[in-house]
Short mmCIF file of C-alpha atoms in Angstrom, two decimals:
data_model
loop_
_atom_site.label_atom_id
_atom_site.label_comp_id
_atom_site.label_asym_id
_atom_site.label_seq_id
_atom_site.Cartn_x
_atom_site.Cartn_y
_atom_site.Cartn_z
CA MET A 1 -8.38 -37.41 -12.91
CA ASN A 2 -10.58 -34.76 -11.74
CA ILE A 3 -9.10 -32.09 -9.67
CA THR A 4 -10.75 -28.39 -8.59
CA LEU A 5 -9.07 -25.77 -10.45
CA ASN A 6 -9.34 -21.70 -9.13
CA GLY A 7 -12.74 -23.28 -7.38
CA LYS A 8 -13.70 -25.11 -9.89
CA ALA A 9 -14.30 -29.24 -10.86
CA SER A 10 -12.01 -29.95 -13.67
CA GLU A 11 -10.82 -33.00 -15.35
CA ILE A 12 -7.29 -33.85 -16.30
CA THR A 13 -6.79 -36.01 -19.25
CA THR A 14 -3.52 -36.57 -19.31
CA GLU A 15 -0.52 -36.77 -16.43
CA LEU A 16 0.31 -32.98 -16.26
CA ASN A 17 3.27 -31.13 -13.93
CA VAL A 18 2.37 -27.73 -12.73
CA THR A 19 4.93 -26.34 -15.45
CA GLU A 20 2.48 -28.04 -18.23
CA LEU A 21 -0.69 -27.32 -16.47
CA LEU A 22 0.59 -23.03 -16.85
CA ASN A 23 1.32 -24.14 -20.12
CA ASP A 24 -2.16 -25.90 -21.36
CA LEU A 25 -3.94 -22.80 -19.66
CA SER A 26 -1.01 -20.14 -21.58
CA LEU A 27 -0.68 -18.89 -18.14
CA THR A 28 2.92 -17.19 -17.84
CA PRO A 29 4.66 -19.02 -14.87
CA ALA A 30 6.52 -16.00 -13.95
CA LYS A 31 3.34 -13.50 -13.84
CA VAL A 32 1.37 -16.07 -11.26
CA ALA A 33 1.51 -18.11 -7.81
CA VAL A 34 0.28 -21.31 -7.73
CA GLU A 35 -0.98 -23.33 -4.33
CA ARG A 36 -1.54 -27.37 -3.79
CA ASN A 37 -4.05 -28.78 -1.10
CA LEU A 38 -3.48 -25.31 0.66
CA GLN A 39 0.25 -25.33 0.15
CA ILE A 40 2.80 -23.19 -1.94
CA VAL A 41 4.35 -25.08 -5.06
CA PRO A 42 7.46 -22.99 -4.94
CA ARG A 43 8.79 -22.65 -8.64
CA SER A 44 11.29 -24.25 -8.69
CA VAL A 45 9.85 -27.37 -7.92
CA TYR A 46 7.03 -26.52 -10.38
CA SER A 47 8.24 -29.32 -13.12
CA LYS A 48 8.72 -32.35 -10.78
CA THR A 49 5.40 -31.83 -8.77
CA ILE A 50 2.75 -34.06 -9.92
CA ILE A 51 -0.97 -33.10 -10.22
CA GLN A 52 -2.94 -35.75 -8.31
CA ASP A 53 -6.28 -37.04 -8.56
CA GLY A 54 -8.39 -34.81 -5.98
CA ASP A 55 -5.54 -31.66 -5.56
CA ARG A 56 -7.26 -28.49 -5.03
CA ILE A 57 -5.08 -26.20 -7.04
CA GLU A 58 -4.87 -22.32 -6.74
CA ILE A 59 -3.40 -20.22 -9.33
CA VAL A 60 -3.35 -16.56 -8.26
CA ARG A 61 -1.94 -13.12 -9.58
CA PHE A 62 -1.45 -9.93 -8.47
CA ILE A 63 -4.62 -7.21 -9.46
CA GLY A 64 -5.05 -3.48 -8.89
CA GLY A 65 -6.01 -2.98 -4.83
CA GLY A 66 -6.30 -0.33 -2.25
CA MET B 1 26.75 50.31 -1.37
CA VAL B 2 23.15 49.59 -2.60
CA THR B 3 22.82 46.50 -4.53
CA VAL B 4 19.27 46.34 -6.93
CA LEU B 5 18.54 42.89 -7.88
CA LYS B 6 17.56 42.46 -11.15
CA SER B 7 13.86 40.89 -11.72
CA SER B 8 15.03 37.85 -13.26
CA ASP B 9 17.71 37.27 -9.99
CA LEU B 10 14.53 37.40 -8.00
CA LEU B 11 12.66 35.12 -10.88
CA ALA B 12 15.36 32.46 -11.00
CA ALA B 13 14.85 32.33 -6.27
CA VAL B 14 11.39 31.56 -6.74
CA GLU B 15 11.58 28.96 -9.88
CA ASN B 16 14.64 26.52 -8.01
CA PRO B 17 13.18 25.88 -4.62
CA GLU B 18 15.68 22.91 -4.43
CA ASN B 19 18.54 25.63 -4.13
CA ILE B 20 16.84 26.37 -0.83
CA GLN B 21 19.22 23.83 1.62
CA VAL B 22 16.22 21.78 3.81
CA GLN B 23 16.95 18.29 5.41
CA ASP B 24 14.84 15.50 6.26
CA LYS B 25 15.66 11.71 6.65
CA PRO B 26 14.47 9.73 3.81
CA LEU B 27 11.18 7.30 4.42
CA THR B 28 12.94 3.87 5.80
CA ILE B 29 10.64 1.31 5.80
CA ALA B 30 12.43 -2.05 7.16
CA GLY B 31 15.96 -1.01 6.09
CA ARG B 32 14.31 0.05 2.38
CA VAL B 33 14.59 3.69 1.83
CA PHE B 34 11.88 5.81 0.04
CA GLY B 35 12.57 9.22 -1.34
CA SER B 36 8.30 9.77 -1.89
CA ARG B 37 6.48 9.69 1.32
CA LEU B 38 2.99 8.82 -0.97
CA ILE B 39 2.12 5.33 -1.58
CA ILE B 40 -1.07 5.05 -3.89
CA GLY B 41 -3.21 2.41 -4.39
CA THR B 42 -4.54 0.40 -7.74
CA GLY B 43 -7.97 -0.72 -7.96
CA LYS B 44 -10.99 1.33 -8.45
CA TYR B 45 -8.76 3.39 -11.93
CA LYS B 46 -11.09 2.54 -15.24
CA ASP B 47 -7.59 0.50 -16.66
CA TYR B 48 -4.30 -0.40 -15.99
CA GLN B 49 -2.99 2.53 -18.02
CA GLN B 50 -4.57 4.84 -16.27
CA ASN B 51 -3.60 3.86 -13.44
CA ALA B 52 0.23 3.34 -14.48
CA ASP B 53 0.29 7.74 -15.52
CA ALA B 54 -1.33 8.56 -12.28
CA LEU B 55 1.73 6.32 -10.78
CA ALA B 56 3.99 8.02 -12.88
CA ALA B 57 2.07 12.09 -11.04
CA SER B 58 2.03 11.25 -8.37
CA GLY B 59 5.70 10.56 -7.71
CA ALA B 60 5.24 6.96 -5.39
CA GLU B 61 7.66 4.06 -4.87
CA ILE B 62 5.04 1.88 -3.52
CA VAL B 63 1.98 0.31 -4.52
CA THR B 64 -0.69 -1.90 -2.95
CA VAL B 65 -1.62 -4.77 -4.66
CA ALA B 66 -4.21 -7.68 -3.57
CA MET B 67 -3.76 -11.27 -4.90
CA ARG B 68 -6.75 -13.02 -6.25
CA ARG B 69 -7.40 -16.12 -8.73
CA VAL B 70 -6.09 -15.72 -12.80
CA ASN B 71 -9.45 -15.59 -14.88
CA LEU B 72 -9.10 -19.40 -16.01
CA SER B 73 -11.17 -18.58 -19.04
CA SER B 74 -9.63 -15.38 -20.31
CA PRO B 75 -5.40 -15.46 -19.87
CA ASP B 76 -5.26 -12.95 -21.99
CA GLU B 77 -6.46 -10.49 -19.91
CA PRO B 78 -4.63 -7.88 -19.22
CA MET B 79 -2.31 -8.10 -15.50
CA LEU B 80 -1.00 -5.36 -13.40
CA VAL B 81 2.39 -6.52 -13.81
CA ASP B 82 2.71 -5.51 -17.65
CA PHE B 83 1.49 -1.99 -16.32
CA ILE B 84 3.79 -1.03 -13.49
CA ASP B 85 7.39 -2.79 -13.32
CA PRO B 86 7.72 -4.73 -10.30
CA LYS B 87 12.08 -4.21 -10.57
CA LYS B 88 11.63 -0.47 -10.43
CA ILE B 89 8.21 0.35 -8.26
CA VAL B 90 7.63 -1.36 -4.86
CA PHE B 91 4.92 -4.39 -4.81
CA LEU B 92 2.81 -3.37 -1.78
CA PRO B 93 0.74 -6.82 -1.72
CA ASN B 94 -2.49 -6.97 0.62
CA THR B 95 -4.52 -9.02 2.12
CA ALA B 96 -8.12 -7.08 1.55
CA GLY B 97 -11.14 -9.23 1.76
CA CYS B 98 -9.63 -11.68 4.52
CA PHE B 99 -11.26 -11.69 7.69
CA THR B 100 -9.04 -14.26 9.41
CA GLY B 101 -5.57 -14.21 10.59
CA GLU B 102 -5.46 -17.45 8.29
CA ASP B 103 -6.70 -16.27 5.71
CA ALA B 104 -4.29 -12.91 5.90
CA VAL B 105 -1.03 -15.48 5.90
CA ARG B 106 -2.21 -18.14 3.24
CA THR B 107 -2.89 -14.71 0.93
CA LEU B 108 1.22 -13.23 1.69
CA ARG B 109 2.31 -16.76 1.66
CA LEU B 110 1.02 -16.49 -2.06
CA ALA B 111 1.84 -12.81 -2.86
CA ARG B 112 5.10 -13.81 -1.45
CA GLU B 113 5.78 -16.67 -3.67
CA ALA B 114 4.72 -14.70 -6.91
CA GLY B 115 6.69 -11.62 -6.33
CA GLY B 116 9.50 -13.30 -4.16
CA TRP B 117 9.50 -10.46 -1.62
CA SER B 118 8.17 -9.97 2.45
CA LEU B 119 7.34 -6.40 2.48
CA VAL B 120 3.42 -6.40 3.16
CA LYS B 121 0.57 -5.00 4.17
CA LEU B 122 -1.70 -6.46 6.87
CA GLU B 123 -5.46 -5.56 7.13
CA VAL B 124 -8.06 -7.98 8.40
CA LEU B 125 -11.38 -6.96 8.28
CA SER B 126 -14.17 -6.63 10.33
CA ASP B 127 -17.88 -5.89 8.75
CA PRO B 128 -18.10 -5.13 5.53
CA LYS B 129 -20.56 -1.74 5.59
CA HIS B 130 -17.22 0.28 7.60
CA LEU B 131 -14.30 -2.62 6.82
CA TYR B 132 -12.72 -1.61 10.21
CA PRO B 133 -9.41 -3.87 11.27
CA ASP B 134 -10.47 -6.75 13.36
CA MET B 135 -7.79 -5.85 15.90
CA THR B 136 -7.91 -9.51 17.95
CA GLU B 137 -7.24 -11.09 13.94
CA THR B 138 -4.95 -8.57 13.25
CA MET B 139 -2.38 -9.45 16.01
CA ARG B 140 -3.06 -12.92 16.10
CA ALA B 141 -2.30 -12.60 11.77
CA ALA B 142 1.26 -10.23 12.65
CA GLU B 143 2.13 -12.76 14.86
CA MET B 144 2.13 -15.55 12.63
CA LEU B 145 3.23 -13.03 9.58
CA ILE B 146 6.29 -11.91 11.46
CA LYS B 147 6.87 -15.40 12.50
CA ASP B 148 6.71 -16.43 8.75
CA GLY B 149 9.87 -14.12 8.21
CA PHE B 150 7.37 -11.21 6.78
CA ASP B 151 8.27 -7.50 7.34
CA VAL B 152 4.42 -6.54 8.28
CA MET B 153 3.21 -2.59 7.56
CA VAL B 154 0.17 -3.26 9.56
CA TYR B 155 -3.60 -1.39 9.03
CA CYS B 156 -4.95 -1.07 12.33
CA SER B 157 -8.03 0.73 14.50
CA ASP B 158 -6.41 4.28 15.38
CA ASP B 159 -6.26 3.71 19.22
CA PRO B 160 -2.98 4.35 19.84
CA VAL B 161 -3.23 1.41 22.59
CA PHE B 162 -3.11 -1.31 20.05
CA ALA B 163 -0.82 0.55 17.72
CA ARG B 164 1.99 0.20 20.68
CA LYS B 165 1.27 -3.76 21.14
CA LEU B 166 1.49 -3.72 16.90
CA GLU B 167 4.62 -1.82 17.12
CA ASP B 168 5.71 -4.36 20.48
CA LEU B 169 5.28 -7.38 17.70
CA GLY B 170 7.39 -6.02 15.44
CA CYS B 171 5.15 -4.66 12.67
CA VAL B 172 7.61 -2.33 10.18
CA ALA B 173 4.76 0.19 10.09
CA ILE B 174 1.87 1.04 12.00
CA MET B 175 -0.93 2.08 9.52
CA PRO B 176 -4.15 3.25 11.23
CA LEU B 177 -7.14 4.70 9.51
CA GLY B 178 -8.18 8.25 8.86
CA ALA B 179 -11.62 7.30 8.20
CA PRO B 180 -13.16 4.14 6.70
CA ILE B 181 -11.40 2.54 3.37
CA GLY B 182 -12.75 4.71 0.46
CA SER B 183 -14.71 7.30 2.53
CA GLY B 184 -13.25 10.10 1.69
CA LEU B 185 -14.13 11.47 4.52
CA GLY B 186 -10.64 12.95 5.93
CA ILE B 187 -8.91 12.75 9.03
CA GLN B 188 -11.10 12.04 11.69
CA ASN B 189 -9.70 11.84 15.04
CA LYS B 190 -6.49 14.24 14.86
CA VAL B 191 -5.71 13.53 18.40
CA ASN B 192 -4.87 9.81 17.97
CA ILE B 193 -3.45 9.89 14.81
CA ARG B 194 -0.78 12.21 17.18
CA LEU B 195 -0.75 10.01 20.13
CA ILE B 196 0.29 7.65 17.55
CA VAL B 197 2.63 9.20 16.46
CA GLU B 198 4.63 10.72 18.82
CA GLN B 199 4.83 7.05 20.57
CA THR B 200 5.78 5.20 17.94
CA SER B 201 9.04 4.96 16.78
CA VAL B 202 8.43 3.39 13.25
CA PRO B 203 6.73 4.67 10.54
CA VAL B 204 3.58 5.47 11.06
CA ILE B 205 1.94 5.63 7.51
CA VAL B 206 -2.53 7.03 7.05
CA ASP B 207 -3.92 4.25 5.66
CA ALA B 208 -7.40 4.59 4.16
CA GLY B 209 -9.81 7.92 4.09
CA VAL B 210 -7.55 10.79 2.56
CA GLY B 211 -10.27 12.51 0.11
CA THR B 212 -8.51 15.05 -1.47
CA ALA B 213 -5.02 16.80 -1.27
CA SER B 214 -5.77 19.07 2.12
CA GLU B 215 -6.61 15.83 3.70
CA ALA B 216 -2.63 14.33 2.80
CA ALA B 217 -1.26 17.48 4.23
CA GLN B 218 -3.16 17.33 7.34
CA ALA B 219 -2.13 14.01 8.05
CA MET B 220 1.56 14.83 7.25
CA GLU B 221 1.29 18.04 9.25
CA LEU B 222 0.33 15.66 12.21
CA GLY B 223 4.15 14.29 11.72
CA CYS B 224 2.55 11.18 9.89
CA ASP B 225 5.88 9.76 7.67
CA ALA B 226 3.40 8.87 4.66
CA ILE B 227 0.03 8.15 3.45
CA ILE B 228 -1.31 5.85 1.76
CA THR B 229 -4.37 6.41 -1.09
CA ASN B 230 -6.24 4.96 -3.41
CA THR B 231 -9.41 5.68 -3.98
CA ALA B 232 -8.82 9.66 -4.14
CA ILE B 233 -7.50 9.53 -7.28
CA ALA B 234 -8.98 6.87 -8.54
CA GLU B 235 -12.42 8.44 -8.32
CA ALA B 236 -11.07 12.06 -8.78
CA ALA B 237 -12.49 13.05 -11.85
CA ASP B 238 -8.96 13.95 -13.13
CA PRO B 239 -7.26 10.81 -11.54
CA ILE B 240 -3.55 11.88 -12.71
CA ARG B 241 -4.24 15.65 -11.28
CA MET B 242 -5.26 14.32 -8.40
CA ALA B 243 -2.11 12.07 -8.24
CA LEU B 244 -0.35 14.84 -9.08
CA ALA B 245 -1.78 17.56 -5.96
CA MET B 246 -1.31 14.82 -3.70
CA LYS B 247 2.53 14.75 -4.90
CA HIS B 248 2.81 18.45 -3.38
CA ALA B 249 -0.15 17.92 -0.64
CA VAL B 250 2.39 15.66 0.90
CA ILE B 251 5.44 17.29 0.63
CA ALA B 252 3.95 20.05 1.49
CA GLY B 253 2.64 18.57 4.94
CA ARG B 254 6.03 17.42 5.56
CA GLU B 255 7.86 20.98 5.45
CA ALA B 256 5.13 22.16 7.39
CA TYR B 257 5.22 19.76 9.99
CA LEU B 258 9.22 20.12 10.08
CA ALA B 259 8.97 24.32 9.78
CA GLY B 260 6.52 23.55 13.18
CA ARG B 261 3.10 25.56 13.03
CA MET B 262 3.15 29.23 14.41
CA ALA B 263 1.10 29.22 17.87
CA ARG B 264 -2.26 29.96 17.56
CA LYS B 265 -3.68 32.78 18.81
CA LEU B 266 -7.27 33.93 20.31
CA TYR B 267 -6.68 37.80 18.94
CA ALA B 268 -4.98 39.36 16.01
CA ASP B 269 -1.38 40.08 16.01
CA PRO B 270 -0.29 42.81 13.11
CA SER B 271 2.40 41.70 11.15
CA SER B 272 3.31 45.33 9.90
CA PRO B 273 4.94 46.98 13.46
CA LEU B 274 2.95 49.61 14.43
CA GLY B 275 6.07 51.77 15.86
CA GLY B 276 7.58 54.21 12.91
CA LEU B 277 3.74 55.61 11.67
CA ILE B 278 3.80 58.27 9.80
#
């Protein structure tokens, strides 16, 4: 299954929900926010949100800024 | 009866300025109350530790932050939230790098999900050369964000007409630039900043342009409620020391504003009385 992850073409070999995706990427859910096809994925539904073929996923976090 | 004060009594009075009672209302933005009138940025520091140290020295209670993609190739890289605790310091997410209203709204919705709060700094920029705000897009984005439940602190040009329009839309703080972002040129248009201060009933915060402590004090002397500064601290030779300088400058400027400066005169006016000369 092919998805776009932070702008880069990526392949997923097993079915994943958002919690599992973040785990695979070694990211702490509390420190990031996730957008799927331009829609925010609330933290409360991470485990119910299954990544689909063609999804465009953005994972962002706070960084230094002015 | 003559009472001669001991030198230690005089020292005590000088060293404990807190004993002097002065009244001021705290900075209140959208119902949130802050003790410090200095807001600092978190960009351009050597590392997050230096940023955290500068924050401690500045006494600021709000920091501006940006939202960016996680670097997936190095998930272990240091995160801002590991150095500055969002539970103790208010994170004010910005929309830096956004050039349309839609970009700004998208960024701040993500920030709200990451941080769980609605207080945000809207900045919709135009030309990268001067980073002046695109005021038409800023107005549009502000309207969209306010409808979506955000408390919008808005970076804007120092134009009193737009400042009024943004306040009428429901922005919770009006934040005119003093000079272009990162330029350190100081307050370029004091007349306009003063006009905005006089007409605005929500906090007015000079955002961008402050280069050193005296310029922060100048903004406060004009009657601004607070200032935001990033580069002036981060790019100082000693950021921690400049953070401390900014803390004092903002307090000094505020007190001078409340005190009300003397009238300017064209000629000298001796401080010592002329009567009783020997």
